[in-house]
Amino acid sequence: MSREADLILYNANVLTLNRRKPRAELVVVKGDRIVWVGKNDGLGLFKGKRIDCEGKTLMPGFNDAHIHLMSYASNLLSLDCSSASVASVSDIQALIKQQAARTPQGTWIKGVGYNEFYLAEHRHPTRRDLDQAAPHHPVRLTHRSLHACVLNSLGLALAGITIETPDPDGGLIDREPETGEPSGLLYGMNSYINEQVIPPLSDEELRQGVRLANQGLLSSGITSVQDATVRNGFEQWQTFHGFKERGDLVPRLSMMFGLHALAEFKKKGMYYCYGDSRLRLGAVKYILDETKGQLNPSQGELNEGVLQAHQAGFQVAIHAVEEGTVEAAATALEYCLIEYPKGGRRHRLEHCSICPPPLLRRLKAVKALVVTQPAFIYYSGERYLSDVPDIQLPWLYRTKSFLRNGLRPAGSSDCPVAPCNPLPGVYAAITRKAENGRVLSPRESISAEDALRIYTLGGAYASFEEQLKGSIEVGKLADMVLLSADPISVAPEQIKDIQVEKTIVGGEVVWER
Ligand SMILES: [Zn+2]
């Protein structure tokens, strides 16, 4: 007698990413779980909806361990000024001018993703450039790093920024050398501008953006995301909950949040991993920077903040890019294990972009994990080769060393900083190649299988969900992606061109090409 099933995927080239049983042909789903992984000859054992995979590659759905969903959603409603769509400041001006012509005067015009390194003029746009394109609309243009933006004169006026305004804490107002007037370029002030100056998106706009983001993720084969936005708190939890309930956001979501919200979550009895497999509470996110040449917040504040979250039973995710901030993060984790020696929290370093050997050893000793962005090598490699000092290049966006030292790297896009498609990241983790073909620190190259693992099991481990997802195994959630080709057997150069054919979440086909 054959058993009832909800979905039967056969004739597949299954990459299970389970080391005990790496390959299969048939995967059977009942409810939202995988109940059988085997050869095609098991097909007769089951009855239910069948999909002939025609030899295509079925693997666990991708897990993007660090993204910013609401920024991604709002970016999808803004002008795309990334190097994929503009090549110069004049191109940006033309886009803004077009937008101004169809937007009522006085309404904000928002552009995103510019990267001065790839503009023909090799400089940031200025308020004057934006004024020329739209003199009667406030304009905000966000840098691709999300750490800088440019406003036009009307935008600066609405933000109350004048020649007299001093640099705020953690921020920098760039000035014209001759006049001392703000040039329009602002560093470290994006949250102030986005939250205090520009009116928020209406509920309907936000919903439209989230639906577009949902399509962007599913069409990239992403079945789980981890939102790393520091301003997240209880209010954002409720917003995400609403999107989940209404089906606007299909990928599973783990929401990190800022330390400011810890007390409220504790008061509401919401502990680490509270929620269910569709929406759960993740790590306490901490941002560390060195924008003004010194650590912000200070080492002392960082130590106490990290300790507070650690004592409350939460995982901590520390944003650390520069060598100095990675060192401060290591110091804070050492401090908290001395003050409150409770291991197994899997504290994470987000980015850990420059990690010299002594810091690698210290992070290993405190059993930290690294959430890395191999796609930055692809999209920004050319910039790194020009800006990163030679001595630091071998320590830039390492992967092999993290794997070897047990830092359990998880792959992510930091979307919208980079596009969410994980395949350019998989490609870069293997080849270490920038978009222009130049190779960065080739000794950090990893195998195709390991690269796929960091974008699946790596992400699951980083959110304590490796028993639930990240590989195709009986008992795990039926979150899978069907690809046009096998990333392990094709030539590495072809990996970034592989197409997503189907995306499956909880046993349901939620996206098809
Ligand atoms: Zn981020």
PDB file of N, CA, C and O in Angstrom, residues 75-143:
ATOM      1  N   ASN A  75      13.807  50.554  -0.627  1.00  0.00           N
ATOM      2  CA  ASN A  75      14.660  50.741  -1.809  1.00  0.00           C
ATOM      3  C   ASN A  75      13.962  50.358  -3.100  1.00  0.00           C
ATOM      4  O   ASN A  75      14.173  50.971  -4.138  1.00  0.00           O
ATOM      5  N   LEU A  76      13.138  49.323  -2.998  1.00  0.00           N
ATOM      6  CA  LEU A  76      12.471  48.862  -4.210  1.00  0.00           C
ATOM      7  C   LEU A  76      11.442  49.873  -4.695  1.00  0.00           C
ATOM      8  O   LEU A  76      10.967  49.799  -5.824  1.00  0.00           O
ATOM      9  N   LEU A  77      11.107  50.847  -3.818  1.00  0.00           N
ATOM     10  CA  LEU A  77      10.189  51.916  -4.228  1.00  0.00           C
ATOM     11  C   LEU A  77      10.955  53.192  -4.604  1.00  0.00           C
ATOM     12  O   LEU A  77      10.351  54.212  -4.880  1.00  0.00           O
ATOM     13  N   SER A  78      12.298  53.137  -4.537  1.00  0.00           N
ATOM     14  CA  SER A  78      13.115  54.327  -4.821  1.00  0.00           C
ATOM     15  C   SER A  78      13.816  54.190  -6.176  1.00  0.00           C
ATOM     16  O   SER A  78      13.810  53.127  -6.776  1.00  0.00           O
ATOM     17  N   LEU A  79      14.463  55.300  -6.599  1.00  0.00           N
ATOM     18  CA  LEU A  79      15.192  55.260  -7.875  1.00  0.00           C
ATOM     19  C   LEU A  79      16.452  54.423  -7.705  1.00  0.00           C
ATOM     20  O   LEU A  79      17.207  54.622  -6.745  1.00  0.00           O
ATOM     21  N   ASP A  80      16.691  53.519  -8.618  1.00  0.00           N
ATOM     22  CA  ASP A  80      17.876  52.678  -8.554  1.00  0.00           C
ATOM     23  C   ASP A  80      19.067  53.442  -9.141  1.00  0.00           C
ATOM     24  O   ASP A  80      19.150  53.650 -10.348  1.00  0.00           O
ATOM     25  N   CYS A  81      19.984  53.875  -8.259  1.00  0.00           N
ATOM     26  CA  CYS A  81      21.164  54.613  -8.721  1.00  0.00           C
ATOM     27  C   CYS A  81      22.422  53.755  -8.582  1.00  0.00           C
ATOM     28  O   CYS A  81      23.536  54.267  -8.455  1.00  0.00           O
ATOM     29  N   SER A  82      22.244  52.427  -8.544  1.00  0.00           N
ATOM     30  CA  SER A  82      23.397  51.534  -8.408  1.00  0.00           C
ATOM     31  C   SER A  82      24.140  51.444  -9.738  1.00  0.00           C
ATOM     32  O   SER A  82      23.632  51.867 -10.779  1.00  0.00           O
ATOM     33  N   SER A  83      25.332  50.846  -9.678  1.00  0.00           N
ATOM     34  CA  SER A  83      26.140  50.760 -10.899  1.00  0.00           C
ATOM     35  C   SER A  83      25.472  49.886 -11.962  1.00  0.00           C
ATOM     36  O   SER A  83      25.856  49.915 -13.121  1.00  0.00           O
ATOM     37  N   ALA A  84      24.449  49.126 -11.555  1.00  0.00           N
ATOM     38  CA  ALA A  84      23.721  48.345 -12.565  1.00  0.00           C
ATOM     39  C   ALA A  84      22.874  49.257 -13.449  1.00  0.00           C
ATOM     40  O   ALA A  84      22.527  48.892 -14.564  1.00  0.00           O
ATOM     41  N   SER A  85      22.518  50.467 -12.950  1.00  0.00           N
ATOM     42  CA  SER A  85      21.640  51.293 -13.771  1.00  0.00           C
ATOM     43  C   SER A  85      22.197  52.675 -14.121  1.00  0.00           C
ATOM     44  O   SER A  85      21.678  53.322 -15.026  1.00  0.00           O
ATOM     45  N   VAL A  86      23.232  53.157 -13.425  1.00  0.00           N
ATOM     46  CA  VAL A  86      23.811  54.453 -13.811  1.00  0.00           C
ATOM     47  C   VAL A  86      25.339  54.351 -13.900  1.00  0.00           C
ATOM     48  O   VAL A  86      25.946  53.513 -13.234  1.00  0.00           O
ATOM     49  N   ALA A  87      25.937  55.222 -14.729  1.00  0.00           N
ATOM     50  CA  ALA A  87      27.392  55.171 -14.894  1.00  0.00           C
ATOM     51  C   ALA A  87      28.054  56.494 -14.535  1.00  0.00           C
ATOM     52  O   ALA A  87      29.275  56.603 -14.542  1.00  0.00           O
ATOM     53  N   SER A  88      27.229  57.533 -14.238  1.00  0.00           N
ATOM     54  CA  SER A  88      27.826  58.841 -13.982  1.00  0.00           C
ATOM     55  C   SER A  88      26.882  59.695 -13.138  1.00  0.00           C
ATOM     56  O   SER A  88      25.702  59.373 -12.993  1.00  0.00           O
ATOM     57  N   VAL A  89      27.421  60.806 -12.631  1.00  0.00           N
ATOM     58  CA  VAL A  89      26.587  61.761 -11.896  1.00  0.00           C
ATOM     59  C   VAL A  89      25.510  62.304 -12.842  1.00  0.00           C
ATOM     60  O   VAL A  89      24.362  62.488 -12.443  1.00  0.00           O
ATOM     61  N   SER A  90      25.858  62.524 -14.104  1.00  0.00           N
ATOM     62  CA  SER A  90      24.835  63.030 -15.040  1.00  0.00           C
ATOM     63  C   SER A  90      23.704  62.031 -15.236  1.00  0.00           C
ATOM     64  O   SER A  90      22.554  62.435 -15.374  1.00  0.00           O
ATOM     65  N   ASP A  91      24.016  60.725 -15.252  1.00  0.00           N
ATOM     66  CA  ASP A  91      22.933  59.729 -15.337  1.00  0.00           C
ATOM     67  C   ASP A  91      21.997  59.861 -14.138  1.00  0.00           C
ATOM     68  O   ASP A  91      20.776  59.781 -14.272  1.00  0.00           O
ATOM     69  N   ILE A  92      22.583  60.049 -12.947  1.00  0.00           N
ATOM     70  CA  ILE A  92      21.764  60.190 -11.736  1.00  0.00           C
ATOM     71  C   ILE A  92      20.882  61.438 -11.871  1.00  0.00           C
ATOM     72  O   ILE A  92      19.687  61.406 -11.569  1.00  0.00           O
ATOM     73  N   GLN A  93      21.489  62.526 -12.355  1.00  0.00           N
ATOM     74  CA  GLN A  93      20.707  63.766 -12.536  1.00  0.00           C
ATOM     75  C   GLN A  93      19.524  63.529 -13.480  1.00  0.00           C
ATOM     76  O   GLN A  93      18.425  63.993 -13.215  1.00  0.00           O
ATOM     77  N   ALA A  94      19.768  62.783 -14.551  1.00  0.00           N
ATOM     78  CA  ALA A  94      18.696  62.531 -15.523  1.00  0.00           C
ATOM     79  C   ALA A  94      17.558  61.740 -14.881  1.00  0.00           C
ATOM     80  O   ALA A  94      16.380  62.068 -15.075  1.00  0.00           O
ATOM     81  N   LEU A  95      17.917  60.730 -14.085  1.00  0.00           N
ATOM     82  CA  LEU A  95      16.882  59.934 -13.400  1.00  0.00           C
ATOM     83  C   LEU A  95      16.044  60.804 -12.469  1.00  0.00           C
ATOM     84  O   LEU A  95      14.818  60.707 -12.426  1.00  0.00           O
ATOM     85  N   ILE A  96      16.732  61.673 -11.699  1.00  0.00           N
ATOM     86  CA  ILE A  96      16.036  62.527 -10.727  1.00  0.00           C
ATOM     87  C   ILE A  96      15.128  63.523 -11.460  1.00  0.00           C
ATOM     88  O   ILE A  96      13.992  63.775 -11.050  1.00  0.00           O
ATOM     89  N   LYS A  97      15.634  64.067 -12.566  1.00  0.00           N
ATOM     90  CA  LYS A  97      14.872  65.038 -13.341  1.00  0.00           C
ATOM     91  C   LYS A  97      13.559  64.414 -13.847  1.00  0.00           C
ATOM     92  O   LYS A  97      12.488  65.006 -13.719  1.00  0.00           O
ATOM     93  N   GLN A  98      13.689  63.190 -14.370  1.00  0.00           N
ATOM     94  CA  GLN A  98      12.497  62.457 -14.844  1.00  0.00           C
ATOM     95  C   GLN A  98      11.485  62.281 -13.726  1.00  0.00           C
ATOM     96  O   GLN A  98      10.294  62.486 -13.889  1.00  0.00           O
ATOM     97  N   GLN A  99      12.016  61.863 -12.563  1.00  0.00           N
ATOM     98  CA  GLN A  99      11.146  61.609 -11.420  1.00  0.00           C
ATOM     99  C   GLN A  99      10.475  62.909 -10.970  1.00  0.00           C
ATOM    100  O   GLN A  99       9.288  62.923 -10.631  1.00  0.00           O
ATOM    101  N   ALA A 100      11.243  64.010 -10.983  1.00  0.00           N
ATOM    102  CA  ALA A 100      10.713  65.311 -10.547  1.00  0.00           C
ATOM    103  C   ALA A 100       9.540  65.718 -11.438  1.00  0.00           C
ATOM    104  O   ALA A 100       8.546  66.276 -10.962  1.00  0.00           O
ATOM    105  N   ALA A 101       9.650  65.404 -12.725  1.00  0.00           N
ATOM    106  CA  ALA A 101       8.603  65.805 -13.669  1.00  0.00           C
ATOM    107  C   ALA A 101       7.269  65.119 -13.362  1.00  0.00           C
ATOM    108  O   ALA A 101       6.217  65.636 -13.705  1.00  0.00           O
ATOM    109  N   ARG A 102       7.325  63.943 -12.701  1.00  0.00           N
ATOM    110  CA  ARG A 102       6.055  63.260 -12.436  1.00  0.00           C
ATOM    111  C   ARG A 102       5.698  63.234 -10.940  1.00  0.00           C
ATOM    112  O   ARG A 102       4.838  62.477 -10.511  1.00  0.00           O
ATOM    113  N   THR A 103       6.380  64.069 -10.149  1.00  0.00           N
ATOM    114  CA  THR A 103       6.140  64.092  -8.702  1.00  0.00           C
ATOM    115  C   THR A 103       5.730  65.506  -8.283  1.00  0.00           C
ATOM    116  O   THR A 103       6.365  66.472  -8.733  1.00  0.00           O
ATOM    117  N   PRO A 104       4.684  65.666  -7.452  1.00  0.00           N
ATOM    118  CA  PRO A 104       4.293  67.024  -7.030  1.00  0.00           C
ATOM    119  C   PRO A 104       5.462  67.745  -6.328  1.00  0.00           C
ATOM    120  O   PRO A 104       6.211  67.110  -5.589  1.00  0.00           O
ATOM    121  N   GLN A 105       5.598  69.044  -6.586  1.00  0.00           N
ATOM    122  CA  GLN A 105       6.671  69.824  -5.953  1.00  0.00           C
ATOM    123  C   GLN A 105       6.584  69.693  -4.437  1.00  0.00           C
ATOM    124  O   GLN A 105       5.501  69.620  -3.880  1.00  0.00           O
ATOM    125  N   GLY A 106       7.758  69.664  -3.797  1.00  0.00           N
ATOM    126  CA  GLY A 106       7.779  69.576  -2.336  1.00  0.00           C
ATOM    127  C   GLY A 106       7.799  68.143  -1.830  1.00  0.00           C
ATOM    128  O   GLY A 106       8.069  67.897  -0.656  1.00  0.00           O
ATOM    129  N   THR A 107       7.522  67.175  -2.698  1.00  0.00           N
ATOM    130  CA  THR A 107       7.547  65.765  -2.275  1.00  0.00           C
ATOM    131  C   THR A 107       8.970  65.221  -2.406  1.00  0.00           C
ATOM    132  O   THR A 107       9.670  65.525  -3.374  1.00  0.00           O
ATOM    133  N   TRP A 108       9.370  64.422  -1.434  1.00  0.00           N
ATOM    134  CA  TRP A 108      10.734  63.868  -1.463  1.00  0.00           C
ATOM    135  C   TRP A 108      10.948  62.959  -2.663  1.00  0.00           C
ATOM    136  O   TRP A 108      10.099  62.135  -2.990  1.00  0.00           O
ATOM    137  N   ILE A 109      12.133  63.102  -3.261  1.00  0.00           N
ATOM    138  CA  ILE A 109      12.572  62.157  -4.294  1.00  0.00           C
ATOM    139  C   ILE A 109      13.719  61.365  -3.683  1.00  0.00           C
ATOM    140  O   ILE A 109      14.661  61.947  -3.121  1.00  0.00           O
ATOM    141  N   LYS A 110      13.611  60.038  -3.736  1.00  0.00           N
ATOM    142  CA  LYS A 110      14.615  59.195  -3.077  1.00  0.00           C
ATOM    143  C   LYS A 110      15.334  58.321  -4.095  1.00  0.00           C
ATOM    144  O   LYS A 110      14.697  57.663  -4.906  1.00  0.00           O
ATOM    145  N   GLY A 111      16.639  58.367  -4.028  1.00  0.00           N
ATOM    146  CA  GLY A 111      17.454  57.499  -4.888  1.00  0.00           C
ATOM    147  C   GLY A 111      18.324  56.643  -3.991  1.00  0.00           C
ATOM    148  O   GLY A 111      18.670  57.056  -2.876  1.00  0.00           O
ATOM    149  N   VAL A 112      18.673  55.448  -4.426  1.00  0.00           N
ATOM    150  CA  VAL A 112      19.466  54.546  -3.577  1.00  0.00           C
ATOM    151  C   VAL A 112      20.566  53.853  -4.366  1.00  0.00           C
ATOM    152  O   VAL A 112      20.474  53.683  -5.573  1.00  0.00           O
ATOM    153  N   GLY A 113      21.605  53.469  -3.612  1.00  0.00           N
ATOM    154  CA  GLY A 113      22.603  52.539  -4.152  1.00  0.00           C
ATOM    155  C   GLY A 113      23.742  53.156  -4.943  1.00  0.00           C
ATOM    156  O   GLY A 113      24.509  52.441  -5.568  1.00  0.00           O
ATOM    157  N   TYR A 114      23.898  54.518  -4.902  1.00  0.00           N
ATOM    158  CA  TYR A 114      25.011  55.055  -5.709  1.00  0.00           C
ATOM    159  C   TYR A 114      26.343  54.651  -5.092  1.00  0.00           C
ATOM    160  O   TYR A 114      26.451  54.430  -3.883  1.00  0.00           O
ATOM    161  N   ASN A 115      27.345  54.540  -5.946  1.00  0.00           N
ATOM    162  CA  ASN A 115      28.669  54.140  -5.488  1.00  0.00           C
ATOM    163  C   ASN A 115      29.664  55.008  -6.249  1.00  0.00           C
ATOM    164  O   ASN A 115      29.885  54.809  -7.445  1.00  0.00           O
ATOM    165  N   GLU A 116      30.231  56.019  -5.549  1.00  0.00           N
ATOM    166  CA  GLU A 116      31.062  57.001  -6.256  1.00  0.00           C
ATOM    167  C   GLU A 116      32.239  56.354  -6.970  1.00  0.00           C
ATOM    168  O   GLU A 116      32.717  56.848  -7.981  1.00  0.00           O
ATOM    169  N   PHE A 117      32.661  55.199  -6.464  1.00  0.00           N
ATOM    170  CA  PHE A 117      33.813  54.526  -7.065  1.00  0.00           C
ATOM    171  C   PHE A 117      33.533  54.121  -8.507  1.00  0.00           C
ATOM    172  O   PHE A 117      34.422  54.082  -9.342  1.00  0.00           O
ATOM    173  N   TYR A 118      32.271  53.816  -8.791  1.00  0.00           N
ATOM    174  CA  TYR A 118      31.920  53.349 -10.130  1.00  0.00           C
ATOM    175  C   TYR A 118      31.262  54.433 -10.981  1.00  0.00           C
ATOM    176  O   TYR A 118      30.717  54.149 -12.038  1.00  0.00           O
ATOM    177  N   LEU A 119      31.270  55.683 -10.509  1.00  0.00           N
ATOM    178  CA  LEU A 119      30.737  56.778 -11.327  1.00  0.00           C
ATOM    179  C   LEU A 119      31.883  57.343 -12.173  1.00  0.00           C
ATOM    180  O   LEU A 119      33.029  57.419 -11.706  1.00  0.00           O
ATOM    181  N   ALA A 120      31.555  57.768 -13.398  1.00  0.00           N
ATOM    182  CA  ALA A 120      32.598  58.265 -14.313  1.00  0.00           C
ATOM    183  C   ALA A 120      33.404  59.389 -13.669  1.00  0.00           C
ATOM    184  O   ALA A 120      34.619  59.478 -13.850  1.00  0.00           O
ATOM    185  N   GLU A 121      32.728  60.242 -12.864  1.00  0.00           N
ATOM    186  CA  GLU A 121      33.402  61.394 -12.252  1.00  0.00           C
ATOM    187  C   GLU A 121      34.245  60.992 -11.042  1.00  0.00           C
ATOM    188  O   GLU A 121      35.008  61.802 -10.518  1.00  0.00           O
ATOM    189  N   HIS A 122      34.080  59.724 -10.569  1.00  0.00           N
ATOM    190  CA  HIS A 122      34.827  59.228  -9.416  1.00  0.00           C
ATOM    191  C   HIS A 122      34.694  60.116  -8.186  1.00  0.00           C
ATOM    192  O   HIS A 122      35.656  60.360  -7.458  1.00  0.00           O
ATOM    193  N   ARG A 123      33.500  60.647  -7.951  1.00  0.00           N
ATOM    194  CA  ARG A 123      33.266  61.460  -6.761  1.00  0.00           C
ATOM    195  C   ARG A 123      31.810  61.306  -6.344  1.00  0.00           C
ATOM    196  O   ARG A 123      30.978  60.814  -7.117  1.00  0.00           O
ATOM    197  N   HIS A 124      31.517  61.746  -5.092  1.00  0.00           N
ATOM    198  CA  HIS A 124      30.130  61.737  -4.647  1.00  0.00           C
ATOM    199  C   HIS A 124      29.381  62.858  -5.363  1.00  0.00           C
ATOM    200  O   HIS A 124      29.959  63.920  -5.611  1.00  0.00           O
ATOM    201  N   PRO A 125      28.089  62.673  -5.669  1.00  0.00           N
ATOM    202  CA  PRO A 125      27.301  63.809  -6.149  1.00  0.00           C
ATOM    203  C   PRO A 125      27.214  64.856  -5.027  1.00  0.00           C
ATOM    204  O   PRO A 125      27.399  64.518  -3.855  1.00  0.00           O
ATOM    205  N   THR A 126      26.948  66.111  -5.378  1.00  0.00           N
ATOM    206  CA  THR A 126      26.837  67.164  -4.372  1.00  0.00           C
ATOM    207  C   THR A 126      25.412  67.732  -4.378  1.00  0.00           C
ATOM    208  O   THR A 126      24.621  67.434  -5.273  1.00  0.00           O
ATOM    209  N   ARG A 127      25.160  68.609  -3.379  1.00  0.00           N
ATOM    210  CA  ARG A 127      23.842  69.259  -3.341  1.00  0.00           C
ATOM    211  C   ARG A 127      23.582  70.027  -4.636  1.00  0.00           C
ATOM    212  O   ARG A 127      22.458  70.095  -5.105  1.00  0.00           O
ATOM    213  N   ARG A 128      24.660  70.634  -5.188  1.00  0.00           N
ATOM    214  CA  ARG A 128      24.503  71.437  -6.425  1.00  0.00           C
ATOM    215  C   ARG A 128      24.056  70.536  -7.581  1.00  0.00           C
ATOM    216  O   ARG A 128      23.181  70.911  -8.358  1.00  0.00           O
ATOM    217  N   ASP A 129      24.659  69.349  -7.688  1.00  0.00           N
ATOM    218  CA  ASP A 129      24.250  68.414  -8.758  1.00  0.00           C
ATOM    219  C   ASP A 129      22.764  68.096  -8.620  1.00  0.00           C
ATOM    220  O   ASP A 129      22.026  68.068  -9.602  1.00  0.00           O
ATOM    221  N   LEU A 130      22.351  67.827  -7.377  1.00  0.00           N
ATOM    222  CA  LEU A 130      20.951  67.435  -7.164  1.00  0.00           C
ATOM    223  C   LEU A 130      20.018  68.630  -7.357  1.00  0.00           C
ATOM    224  O   LEU A 130      18.910  68.478  -7.882  1.00  0.00           O
ATOM    225  N   ASP A 131      20.485  69.834  -6.949  1.00  0.00           N
ATOM    226  CA  ASP A 131      19.669  71.042  -7.144  1.00  0.00           C
ATOM    227  C   ASP A 131      19.371  71.265  -8.625  1.00  0.00           C
ATOM    228  O   ASP A 131      18.254  71.629  -9.008  1.00  0.00           O
ATOM    229  N   GLN A 132      20.419  71.067  -9.456  1.00  0.00           N
ATOM    230  CA  GLN A 132      20.228  71.254 -10.903  1.00  0.00           C
ATOM    231  C   GLN A 132      19.125  70.343 -11.431  1.00  0.00           C
ATOM    232  O   GLN A 132      18.337  70.736 -12.282  1.00  0.00           O
ATOM    233  N   ALA A 133      19.081  69.096 -10.903  1.00  0.00           N
ATOM    234  CA  ALA A 133      18.108  68.127 -11.422  1.00  0.00           C
ATOM    235  C   ALA A 133      16.711  68.365 -10.854  1.00  0.00           C
ATOM    236  O   ALA A 133      15.717  68.124 -11.532  1.00  0.00           O
ATOM    237  N   ALA A 134      16.635  68.833  -9.609  1.00  0.00           N
ATOM    238  CA  ALA A 134      15.324  69.004  -8.968  1.00  0.00           C
ATOM    239  C   ALA A 134      15.370  70.156  -7.968  1.00  0.00           C
ATOM    240  O   ALA A 134      15.520  69.941  -6.773  1.00  0.00           O
ATOM    241  N   PRO A 135      15.222  71.382  -8.472  1.00  0.00           N
ATOM    242  CA  PRO A 135      15.304  72.533  -7.556  1.00  0.00           C
ATOM    243  C   PRO A 135      14.099  72.676  -6.634  1.00  0.00           C
ATOM    244  O   PRO A 135      14.198  73.298  -5.578  1.00  0.00           O
ATOM    245  N   HIS A 136      12.956  72.081  -7.011  1.00  0.00           N
ATOM    246  CA  HIS A 136      11.744  72.303  -6.221  1.00  0.00           C
ATOM    247  C   HIS A 136      11.287  71.082  -5.430  1.00  0.00           C
ATOM    248  O   HIS A 136      10.183  71.053  -4.908  1.00  0.00           O
ATOM    249  N   HIS A 137      12.117  70.048  -5.382  1.00  0.00           N
ATOM    250  CA  HIS A 137      11.808  68.851  -4.594  1.00  0.00           C
ATOM    251  C   HIS A 137      12.965  68.593  -3.648  1.00  0.00           C
ATOM    252  O   HIS A 137      14.111  68.725  -4.054  1.00  0.00           O
ATOM    253  N   PRO A 138      12.672  68.207  -2.394  1.00  0.00           N
ATOM    254  CA  PRO A 138      13.791  67.729  -1.572  1.00  0.00           C
ATOM    255  C   PRO A 138      14.267  66.378  -2.128  1.00  0.00           C
ATOM    256  O   PRO A 138      13.450  65.560  -2.545  1.00  0.00           O
ATOM    257  N   VAL A 139      15.593  66.196  -2.177  1.00  0.00           N
ATOM    258  CA  VAL A 139      16.146  64.958  -2.742  1.00  0.00           C
ATOM    259  C   VAL A 139      17.084  64.309  -1.733  1.00  0.00           C
ATOM    260  O   VAL A 139      17.880  65.003  -1.081  1.00  0.00           O
ATOM    261  N   ARG A 140      16.969  63.009  -1.585  1.00  0.00           N
ATOM    262  CA  ARG A 140      17.922  62.235  -0.775  1.00  0.00           C
ATOM    263  C   ARG A 140      18.436  61.069  -1.598  1.00  0.00           C
ATOM    264  O   ARG A 140      17.683  60.278  -2.122  1.00  0.00           O
ATOM    265  N   LEU A 141      19.770  61.022  -1.680  1.00  0.00           N
ATOM    266  CA  LEU A 141      20.423  59.970  -2.450  1.00  0.00           C
ATOM    267  C   LEU A 141      21.262  59.158  -1.469  1.00  0.00           C
ATOM    268  O   LEU A 141      22.124  59.714  -0.788  1.00  0.00           O
ATOM    269  N   THR A 142      20.973  57.857  -1.349  1.00  0.00           N
ATOM    270  CA  THR A 142      21.687  57.047  -0.355  1.00  0.00           C
ATOM    271  C   THR A 142      22.850  56.296  -0.987  1.00  0.00           C
ATOM    272  O   THR A 142      22.714  55.723  -2.061  1.00  0.00           O
ATOM    273  N   HIS A 143      23.979  56.323  -0.280  1.00  0.00           N
ATOM    274  CA  HIS A 143      25.159  55.578  -0.741  1.00  0.00           C
ATOM    275  C   HIS A 143      24.900  54.090  -0.592  1.00  0.00           C
ATOM    276  O   HIS A 143      24.155  53.660   0.282  1.00  0.00           O
TER     277      HIS A 143
END
